[in-house]
Amino acid sequence: MRSKLVYIAAALCMLLLCLALQGLEAKTGPMRVHQHRVSPAAQTASAEAEEAGFRTHLPIVRLTTGGREIPGAPVLEDGKFAGYATAENGATAITAEFALIDSGSGANAPEDRPAVSSPATVRYRGNSSRFFDKKSYSIHLVTEQGLENPLALSGMAAHDEWVLNGPFLDRTLLRNYLCMNIAGEIMDYAPNVRYCELFLDGAYQGLYLLMESVSRGENRINIAKPGRNSSVTGYIVRFDRADKGDHELNNFTRYTFRAEVSALDVRYPGKTLINEARMHYIEQDLSHIEKVLYSSELSDSKTGAAKYLDYRAFAQYFVINEFFRNVDAGRFSTYYFKEARGKLKPCVWDFNNACDNYIDYIWDETGFSMQNAPWFGALLRDRHFVATVVETYRALRKEVLSDAYLMQYMDETLAWLGDAPARNYGVWGWVFDLNHHNGMTYLTPAERNYESYDEAVQQLRDFLTARGAWLDAHIDALFQYCHPSKNTAGGDGA
């Protein structure tokens, strides 16, 4: 009898071990690093430290241009947009000195020896954000000879392409940090972010986010490079405003006008690897996928969209952007990537306009918006996709999209930031004076804006709570889009 019990216990141990290993295998993606949980917190400065000058627990970025104007600012002629400013030689970027001061000790000063320094090509970046006084920057680290110079920054893996995002219209300074990190808890990859404080030619510019750009890399979007003489390639593409990109495609949704004002631009392969044959391959590959999306084959178990799209990743992307009401998602600043013979996946980007922070319109906590985006409106005709979205939402609401988790996350971040927001608004605090209201740097209408940092933060808290409550009550309404009475492609799913 005793031997039988031993065998049974051993079998149960083996079963539990197998289940544990399966659990570990399911979580083989990169672990998300949350800066506020691993970096030193703000400390109360002593009188001696205050007299010594600027000190911060955050990393400091120094950009030194030698007094040259950074290209990329909007040019207005007779009050109308006429393009972006270039350097004196016509270039769209200048070479500057980039330095990252990050001692890891919790005390950094702008004159400290940098942990990382490199020449870098620099330009302003963004769309409407280029009109803001507080600019955002595209940073490309290079060697003295102008070659790519991949370097690790504040614990983020080495790469040469980076973004310095300057939260401005987002008065909370929280949206991209919060949403990108929550997305990183959910998806296989979301760009990593780190708070920092920026000095440009010695002048303090405020609180910024140092961000990974959406680009190919071993620790970013890890797709293979194309073979030397092959047109077949993995790729990264971006949906954004038409006529903005350098390598725009004439794909199916473009020439049938289903993408409306958006267009797909090839972001990888880049300028040194892209050629006509690879452009043609990407254009044909995406057009084939789009034709399936908009056809009666959509829900077919063998030839439908699930054969070409990673439904799990698309459902996660849908839930993240719908929950945070990121109404640009799927239309603008929208990235997709694909291995040459893999499935297409989305990558999140840019939440500054999320959570009812869109400059021109009110997008409150009620309603859906993703059904109006290219591809997603078509995908919702497939009952299998809708069911995957609803299942994903309900699971995430018990985890990282729960009210408790989100409120605690904000509390933690605000406590960790300490006086950094106050330092930022020592420069940009005029935005809380509504006497300066205009349509380029404030929300419209004027009463949507807030007159203090605390009020702006409270708005974000209230929105997240209200949005979750509305979606809890209405998420099943997404099934209306795949009902047979609405379309003929809403079958039982793939």
Coordinates of C-alpha atoms in Angstrom, one line a residue:
M1 CA 0.0 0.0 0.0
R2 CA 2.8 2.3 1.0
S3 CA 4.6 1.7 -2.4
K4 CA 1.4 2.5 -4.3
L5 CA 1.2 5.8 -2.5
V6 CA 4.8 6.6 -3.3
Y7 CA 4.1 5.9 -7.0
I8 CA 1.0 8.0 -7.0
A9 CA 2.8 10.9 -5.3
A10 CA 5.7 10.6 -7.8
A11 CA 3.2 10.7 -10.7
L12 CA 1.5 13.8 -9.2
C13 CA 4.8 15.5 -8.9
M14 CA 5.7 14.8 -12.5
L15 CA 2.3 16.1 -13.6
L16 CA 2.8 19.3 -11.6
L17 CA 6.3 19.7 -13.0
C18 CA 5.0 19.3 -16.6
L19 CA 2.3 21.9 -16.0
A20 CA 4.8 24.3 -14.5
L21 CA 7.2 23.8 -17.4
Q22 CA 4.3 24.4 -19.8
G23 CA 3.5 27.6 -18.0
L24 CA 7.1 28.7 -18.3
E25 CA 7.2 27.9 -22.0
A26 CA 4.1 30.0 -22.5
K27 CA 6.0 33.0 -21.1
T28 CA 9.1 32.9 -23.1
G29 CA 8.8 36.4 -24.5
P30 CA 10.9 39.2 -23.1
M31 CA 10.2 40.3 -19.5
R32 CA 9.0 43.9 -19.3
V33 CA 11.2 46.2 -17.4
H34 CA 9.3 49.0 -15.6
Q35 CA 11.7 51.8 -14.9
H36 CA 9.9 53.0 -11.8
R37 CA 10.1 49.6 -10.2
V38 CA 13.8 49.0 -10.8
S39 CA 15.5 52.4 -10.7
P40 CA 16.3 54.6 -7.7
A41 CA 13.4 56.8 -6.5
A42 CA 13.5 60.5 -6.0
Q43 CA 15.2 61.5 -2.8
T44 CA 14.8 64.7 -0.7
A45 CA 17.7 66.9 -1.6
S46 CA 19.8 68.4 1.1
A47 CA 20.6 72.1 1.3
E48 CA 24.1 71.3 0.1
A49 CA 22.8 69.4 -2.9
E50 CA 20.4 72.2 -3.8
E51 CA 23.2 74.7 -3.7
A52 CA 25.3 72.5 -5.9
G53 CA 22.8 72.9 -8.8
F54 CA 20.5 70.6 -10.8
R55 CA 20.2 67.1 -9.5
T56 CA 17.8 64.3 -10.6
H57 CA 17.3 60.6 -10.0
L58 CA 16.3 60.3 -13.6
P59 CA 18.7 59.8 -16.5
I60 CA 19.8 63.0 -18.2
V61 CA 20.1 63.3 -22.0
R62 CA 22.4 66.1 -23.3
L63 CA 22.1 67.2 -26.9
T64 CA 24.7 69.6 -28.2
T65 CA 24.2 71.1 -31.6
G66 CA 26.8 73.9 -31.5
G67 CA 23.9 76.4 -31.8
R68 CA 22.7 75.0 -35.2
E69 CA 18.9 74.9 -35.9
I70 CA 17.5 71.4 -35.8
P71 CA 15.6 70.5 -39.0
G72 CA 12.1 69.4 -39.1
A73 CA 10.1 72.4 -37.8
P74 CA 7.0 73.3 -39.8
V75 CA 7.3 76.1 -42.3
L76 CA 4.3 78.4 -42.7
E77 CA 3.7 80.6 -45.7
D78 CA 0.8 83.1 -45.5
G79 CA -0.4 81.1 -42.5
K80 CA -0.5 77.8 -44.3
F81 CA 1.7 74.8 -43.9
A82 CA 4.4 74.7 -46.6
G83 CA 6.6 71.8 -45.5
Y84 CA 9.4 71.2 -43.0
A85 CA 12.6 73.2 -42.5
T86 CA 15.9 71.7 -43.6
A87 CA 19.5 72.4 -42.7
E88 CA 21.5 75.0 -44.6
N89 CA 22.8 72.3 -46.9
G90 CA 19.2 71.0 -47.5
A91 CA 19.6 68.0 -45.2
T92 CA 16.7 66.8 -43.1
A93 CA 18.9 66.2 -40.1
I94 CA 22.1 67.6 -38.5
T95 CA 24.9 65.9 -36.6
A96 CA 25.0 66.6 -32.9
E97 CA 26.6 65.2 -29.8
F98 CA 24.4 62.8 -27.8
A99 CA 25.2 62.0 -24.2
L100 CA 23.3 59.9 -21.6
I101 CA 24.1 60.6 -18.0
D102 CA 22.8 57.6 -15.9
S103 CA 24.9 56.7 -12.9
G104 CA 22.3 54.3 -11.5
S105 CA 22.9 55.8 -8.1
G106 CA 19.8 58.1 -8.0
A107 CA 21.8 61.4 -8.4
N108 CA 22.6 62.7 -11.8
A109 CA 23.8 66.2 -12.8
P110 CA 24.1 67.6 -16.4
E111 CA 27.9 68.2 -16.0
D112 CA 28.5 64.6 -14.9
R113 CA 30.5 62.2 -17.1
P114 CA 28.1 60.4 -19.4
A115 CA 27.6 56.7 -19.3
V116 CA 27.1 56.8 -23.1
S117 CA 28.2 59.4 -25.7
S118 CA 28.1 59.4 -29.4
P119 CA 27.6 61.6 -32.4
A120 CA 24.0 61.4 -33.6
T121 CA 21.9 62.7 -36.5
V122 CA 19.0 64.6 -35.0
R123 CA 15.8 66.0 -36.4
Y124 CA 12.3 67.0 -35.1
R125 CA 9.7 64.3 -35.5
G126 CA 5.9 63.8 -35.3
N127 CA 2.9 65.2 -37.2
S128 CA 0.8 67.7 -35.3
S129 CA 3.3 67.5 -32.4
R130 CA 5.9 69.3 -34.6
F131 CA 3.8 72.4 -34.0
F132 CA 4.3 72.2 -30.3
D133 CA 6.8 74.4 -28.5
K134 CA 8.1 71.3 -26.7
K135 CA 9.6 69.3 -29.5
S136 CA 10.1 65.6 -30.0
Y137 CA 13.3 64.2 -31.6
S138 CA 14.4 61.4 -33.8
I139 CA 17.9 60.2 -32.8
H140 CA 20.2 58.1 -34.9
L141 CA 23.5 57.2 -33.2
V142 CA 26.4 57.2 -35.6
T143 CA 30.2 56.8 -35.5
E144 CA 32.6 59.6 -36.4
Q145 CA 32.6 58.2 -39.9
G146 CA 28.8 58.4 -40.1
L147 CA 28.1 54.6 -39.7
E148 CA 25.4 53.1 -37.5
N149 CA 26.5 53.0 -33.9
P150 CA 24.2 50.7 -31.8
L151 CA 24.5 51.4 -28.1
A152 CA 22.5 50.3 -25.0
L153 CA 20.7 53.1 -23.2
S154 CA 19.4 52.9 -19.6
G155 CA 19.0 49.2 -19.7
M156 CA 17.4 49.0 -23.2
A157 CA 19.2 46.8 -25.7
A158 CA 21.8 48.2 -28.0
H159 CA 20.5 49.9 -31.2
D160 CA 21.2 53.0 -33.2
E161 CA 17.6 54.3 -33.7
W162 CA 15.9 56.1 -30.8
V163 CA 13.1 58.6 -30.2
L164 CA 13.0 61.4 -27.6
N165 CA 9.3 61.9 -27.0
G166 CA 8.3 65.2 -25.4
P167 CA 4.9 64.8 -23.7
F168 CA 3.2 68.2 -24.2
L169 CA -0.5 67.9 -25.2
D170 CA -0.6 65.0 -22.6
R171 CA -0.4 67.3 -19.6
T172 CA -0.2 64.2 -17.3
L173 CA 3.2 63.2 -18.8
L174 CA 2.0 59.6 -18.2
R175 CA 0.2 58.3 -21.2
N176 CA 3.0 56.8 -23.3
Y177 CA 4.8 55.4 -20.3
L178 CA 1.7 53.8 -18.9
C179 CA 0.2 52.5 -22.1
M180 CA 3.5 51.3 -23.7
N181 CA 4.4 49.4 -20.5
I182 CA 0.9 47.9 -20.1
A183 CA 1.1 46.8 -23.8
G184 CA 4.5 45.3 -23.1
E185 CA 2.9 43.2 -20.4
I186 CA 0.4 41.8 -23.0
M187 CA 2.1 41.6 -26.4
D188 CA 5.2 39.8 -27.5
Y189 CA 6.9 43.2 -28.2
A190 CA 6.1 46.8 -27.4
P191 CA 8.8 49.5 -27.6
N192 CA 10.6 50.0 -24.3
V193 CA 10.5 53.4 -22.7
R194 CA 12.5 55.3 -20.0
Y195 CA 11.8 58.7 -18.5
C196 CA 14.7 61.2 -18.7
E197 CA 15.3 64.9 -18.5
L198 CA 16.6 66.7 -21.5
F199 CA 19.2 69.5 -21.8
L200 CA 19.5 71.0 -25.3
D201 CA 22.7 73.1 -25.7
G202 CA 22.8 73.5 -21.9
A203 CA 19.1 74.7 -21.6
Y204 CA 16.7 72.5 -19.6
Q205 CA 13.8 71.2 -21.8
G206 CA 11.8 69.2 -19.3
L207 CA 10.7 65.6 -18.8
Y208 CA 11.0 63.3 -21.8
L209 CA 10.6 59.7 -22.7
L210 CA 13.5 57.9 -24.3
M211 CA 11.9 55.3 -26.5
E212 CA 12.8 52.5 -28.8
S213 CA 11.7 53.2 -32.3
V214 CA 9.7 50.6 -34.1
S215 CA 12.6 49.0 -36.0
R216 CA 14.3 45.8 -36.8
G217 CA 16.7 44.4 -34.2
E218 CA 17.4 41.3 -32.2
N219 CA 15.6 42.7 -29.1
R220 CA 13.1 44.7 -31.1
I221 CA 11.3 43.3 -34.1
N222 CA 13.5 40.3 -34.8
I223 CA 12.9 39.5 -38.4
A224 CA 15.6 38.1 -40.7
K225 CA 17.4 40.2 -43.2
P226 CA 16.6 39.4 -46.8
G227 CA 19.0 37.1 -48.7
R228 CA 21.6 39.0 -50.8
N229 CA 20.0 38.3 -54.2
S230 CA 16.5 37.6 -53.0
S231 CA 13.3 39.7 -53.4
V232 CA 11.6 37.6 -50.7
T233 CA 11.9 39.5 -47.4
G234 CA 10.4 40.0 -44.0
Y235 CA 9.2 43.6 -43.5
I236 CA 7.9 46.3 -41.3
V237 CA 5.3 48.7 -42.7
R238 CA 3.5 51.7 -41.3
F239 CA 0.0 53.0 -41.9
D240 CA 0.1 56.8 -41.8
R241 CA -1.1 59.8 -43.7
A242 CA -0.7 59.4 -47.5
D243 CA 2.2 61.1 -49.3
K244 CA 4.2 61.2 -46.1
G245 CA 6.4 58.1 -46.5
D246 CA 9.6 57.5 -48.6
H247 CA 8.5 54.1 -49.9
E248 CA 4.7 54.1 -50.1
L249 CA 2.9 51.1 -51.6
N250 CA 0.2 51.0 -54.2
N251 CA -1.4 48.0 -52.4
F252 CA -5.0 46.8 -52.6
T253 CA -6.5 49.1 -49.9
R254 CA -4.7 52.1 -51.4
Y255 CA -5.9 51.7 -55.0
T256 CA -9.4 50.7 -54.0
F257 CA -9.6 53.7 -51.5
R258 CA -10.5 51.4 -48.6
A259 CA -7.7 53.0 -46.6
E260 CA -9.1 56.5 -47.2
V261 CA -6.4 59.1 -46.3
S262 CA -4.0 56.5 -45.0
A263 CA -1.2 54.7 -46.9
L264 CA 1.3 52.0 -46.2
D265 CA 5.0 52.9 -46.1
V266 CA 7.8 50.4 -46.0
R267 CA 10.0 51.0 -43.0
Y268 CA 12.1 47.8 -43.3
P269 CA 14.0 46.9 -45.4
G270 CA 15.5 50.4 -45.1
K271 CA 17.2 52.5 -47.7
T272 CA 20.3 50.4 -48.0
L273 CA 18.4 47.1 -48.5
I274 CA 15.2 48.2 -50.3
N275 CA 14.9 47.8 -54.1
E276 CA 12.2 47.6 -56.7
A277 CA 12.0 43.8 -56.5
R278 CA 11.5 43.8 -52.7
M279 CA 9.0 46.7 -52.9
H280 CA 7.0 44.6 -55.4
Y281 CA 7.2 41.5 -53.2
I282 CA 5.9 43.4 -50.2
E283 CA 3.2 45.1 -52.2
Q284 CA 1.9 41.8 -53.7
D285 CA 2.1 40.0 -50.3
L286 CA 0.1 42.7 -48.5
S287 CA -2.4 43.0 -51.3
H288 CA -3.1 39.3 -51.3
I289 CA -3.7 39.4 -47.5
E290 CA -6.0 42.5 -47.9
K291 CA -8.0 40.8 -50.7
V292 CA -8.7 37.9 -48.3
L293 CA -9.7 40.3 -45.6
Y294 CA -12.3 42.0 -47.8
S295 CA -13.5 38.8 -49.4
S296 CA -16.1 36.1 -48.7
E297 CA -13.1 33.9 -47.8
L298 CA -12.4 35.9 -44.6
S299 CA -13.7 33.3 -42.2
D300 CA -12.7 30.2 -44.1
S301 CA -10.8 27.7 -41.9
K302 CA -8.2 27.0 -44.5
T303 CA -7.9 30.0 -46.8
G304 CA -9.2 32.8 -44.6
A305 CA -7.5 35.7 -42.7
A306 CA -6.4 33.5 -39.8
K307 CA -4.0 31.8 -42.2
Y308 CA -2.1 35.1 -42.7
L309 CA -2.7 37.2 -39.6
D310 CA -1.7 36.3 -36.0
Y311 CA -5.2 36.6 -34.6
R312 CA -3.9 36.5 -31.0
A313 CA -1.7 39.5 -31.6
F314 CA -4.3 41.4 -33.6
A315 CA -6.9 40.8 -30.8
Q316 CA -4.4 42.1 -28.2
Y317 CA -3.7 45.2 -30.3
F318 CA -7.4 45.7 -30.7
V319 CA -8.1 45.5 -27.0
I320 CA -5.2 47.7 -25.9
N321 CA -6.1 50.5 -28.3
E322 CA -9.8 50.3 -27.8
F323 CA -9.4 50.3 -24.0
F324 CA -7.2 53.4 -24.0
R325 CA -9.4 54.9 -26.8
N326 CA -6.4 55.5 -29.0
V327 CA -8.5 56.5 -32.0
D328 CA -5.5 56.9 -34.4
A329 CA -4.7 53.2 -34.1
G330 CA -5.2 51.3 -37.3
R331 CA -5.2 54.5 -39.4
F332 CA -2.1 56.6 -38.4
S333 CA 1.1 55.7 -36.6
T334 CA 0.2 52.0 -37.1
Y335 CA 3.0 49.5 -37.6
Y336 CA 2.8 45.9 -38.9
F337 CA 5.6 43.4 -39.3
K338 CA 6.0 40.0 -40.9
E339 CA 8.6 37.3 -41.4
A340 CA 8.9 36.3 -45.0
R341 CA 6.9 33.2 -44.4
G342 CA 5.3 34.0 -41.1
K343 CA 2.1 35.7 -40.1
L344 CA 1.5 39.4 -40.0
K345 CA 1.5 41.1 -36.5
P346 CA 0.8 44.6 -35.3
C347 CA 3.0 46.8 -33.0
V348 CA 1.7 49.5 -30.7
W349 CA 2.9 53.1 -31.0
D350 CA 2.0 56.6 -29.7
F351 CA -0.7 57.0 -27.0
N352 CA -0.3 60.8 -26.4
N353 CA -3.8 61.3 -28.0
A354 CA -5.4 58.4 -26.1
C355 CA -7.9 58.6 -23.2
D356 CA -9.9 61.5 -24.5
N357 CA -6.8 63.6 -25.3
Y358 CA -7.4 64.0 -29.0
I359 CA -6.8 67.6 -29.9
D360 CA -9.7 68.3 -32.2
Y361 CA -12.6 66.1 -31.0
I362 CA -14.1 64.6 -27.8
W363 CA -13.7 60.8 -27.7
D364 CA -15.2 60.0 -24.3
E365 CA -15.5 56.6 -22.6
T366 CA -18.4 55.4 -24.6
G367 CA -18.4 53.7 -28.0
F368 CA -16.0 51.7 -30.2
S369 CA -13.6 53.2 -32.7
M370 CA -11.4 50.3 -34.1
Q371 CA -14.2 49.2 -36.4
N372 CA -13.5 52.3 -38.5
A373 CA -9.9 51.5 -39.1
P374 CA -8.6 49.9 -42.2
W375 CA -8.3 46.1 -41.8
F376 CA -10.0 46.0 -38.4
G377 CA -13.5 46.9 -39.8
A378 CA -13.1 43.9 -42.2
L379 CA -11.7 41.6 -39.4
L380 CA -14.7 42.2 -37.3
R381 CA -16.9 40.4 -39.8
D382 CA -15.2 37.2 -38.7
R383 CA -16.9 35.7 -35.6
H384 CA -13.7 33.9 -34.6
F385 CA -11.8 37.2 -34.5
V386 CA -14.6 38.9 -32.5
A387 CA -14.7 36.0 -30.0
T388 CA -10.9 36.2 -29.6
V389 CA -11.2 39.9 -28.9
V390 CA -13.9 39.5 -26.3
E391 CA -12.1 36.6 -24.6
T392 CA -8.8 38.6 -24.6
Y393 CA -10.6 41.6 -23.1
R394 CA -12.3 39.7 -20.3
A395 CA -9.0 38.0 -19.3
L396 CA -7.0 41.2 -19.3
R397 CA -9.7 43.0 -17.2
K398 CA -8.8 40.6 -14.4
E399 CA -5.1 41.4 -14.8
V400 CA -3.2 44.4 -16.2
L401 CA -6.3 46.2 -17.4
S402 CA -8.1 46.0 -14.0
D403 CA -9.0 49.2 -12.3
A404 CA -6.9 48.2 -9.3
Y405 CA -3.8 47.5 -11.3
L406 CA -4.0 50.7 -13.4
M407 CA -4.6 53.0 -10.4
Q408 CA -1.8 51.4 -8.5
Y409 CA 0.5 51.7 -11.5
M410 CA -0.3 55.4 -11.8
D411 CA 0.3 55.9 -8.0
E412 CA 3.6 54.1 -8.2
T413 CA 4.8 56.1 -11.2
L414 CA 3.8 59.5 -9.8
A415 CA 5.5 58.7 -6.4
W416 CA 8.7 57.6 -8.3
L417 CA 8.7 60.7 -10.5
G418 CA 8.8 62.9 -7.5
D419 CA 9.5 66.5 -8.4
A420 CA 10.2 65.8 -12.1
P421 CA 6.8 67.0 -13.3
A422 CA 7.2 70.2 -11.3
R423 CA 10.5 70.8 -12.9
N424 CA 9.0 70.2 -16.3
Y425 CA 6.2 72.7 -15.7
G426 CA 8.8 75.2 -14.4
V427 CA 9.4 75.6 -18.2
W428 CA 6.1 74.6 -19.7
G429 CA 3.7 75.6 -16.9
W430 CA 2.0 78.3 -19.1
V431 CA -0.1 75.5 -20.7
F432 CA -2.3 75.6 -17.6
D433 CA -3.2 79.2 -18.2
L434 CA -6.2 79.0 -20.6
N435 CA -5.7 82.7 -21.5
H436 CA -3.1 81.3 -24.0
H437 CA -5.6 78.9 -25.5
N438 CA -5.2 78.2 -29.2
G439 CA -6.0 75.3 -31.5
M440 CA -2.5 74.1 -32.0
T441 CA -1.3 73.5 -28.4
Y442 CA -4.6 73.0 -26.5
L443 CA -7.5 70.7 -26.7
T444 CA -10.6 72.1 -28.4
P445 CA -13.0 73.4 -27.1
A446 CA -11.1 75.3 -24.4
E447 CA -13.2 73.8 -21.5
R448 CA -11.6 70.4 -22.1
N449 CA -8.3 71.7 -20.8
Y450 CA -7.1 71.6 -17.2
E451 CA -5.7 74.4 -15.1
S452 CA -3.3 72.2 -13.0
Y453 CA -1.3 69.1 -13.2
D454 CA -3.4 67.4 -10.5
E455 CA -6.6 68.0 -12.5
A456 CA -5.0 66.5 -15.6
V457 CA -4.0 63.4 -13.7
Q458 CA -7.4 63.1 -12.2
Q459 CA -9.0 63.2 -15.7
L460 CA -6.9 60.3 -16.7
R461 CA -7.9 58.3 -13.6
D462 CA -11.5 59.1 -14.2
F463 CA -11.4 58.2 -17.9
L464 CA -9.7 54.8 -17.3
T465 CA -12.3 53.8 -14.7
A466 CA -15.2 54.9 -16.8
R467 CA -13.9 53.3 -19.9
G468 CA -13.4 50.0 -18.2
A469 CA -17.0 50.1 -16.8
W470 CA -18.4 50.9 -20.3
L471 CA -16.5 48.2 -22.0
D472 CA -17.5 45.7 -19.3
A473 CA -21.1 46.4 -20.1
H474 CA -20.8 46.6 -23.9
I475 CA -17.9 44.4 -25.1
D476 CA -20.3 41.7 -26.4
A477 CA -21.8 44.3 -28.7
L478 CA -18.9 43.7 -31.0
F479 CA -20.7 40.6 -32.1
Q480 CA -23.1 42.8 -34.1
Y481 CA -20.3 43.3 -36.7
C482 CA -20.1 39.6 -37.5
H483 CA -23.8 38.8 -37.4
P484 CA -25.1 37.2 -40.6
S485 CA -27.7 39.9 -40.9
K486 CA -24.9 42.5 -41.3
N487 CA -22.7 40.6 -43.8
T488 CA -22.3 37.3 -45.4
A489 CA -18.7 36.6 -44.1
G490 CA -19.6 36.2 -40.5
G491 CA -19.7 32.4 -40.3
D492 CA -18.5 30.2 -37.5
G493 CA -14.9 31.4 -37.8
A494 CA -11.6 29.9 -38.8

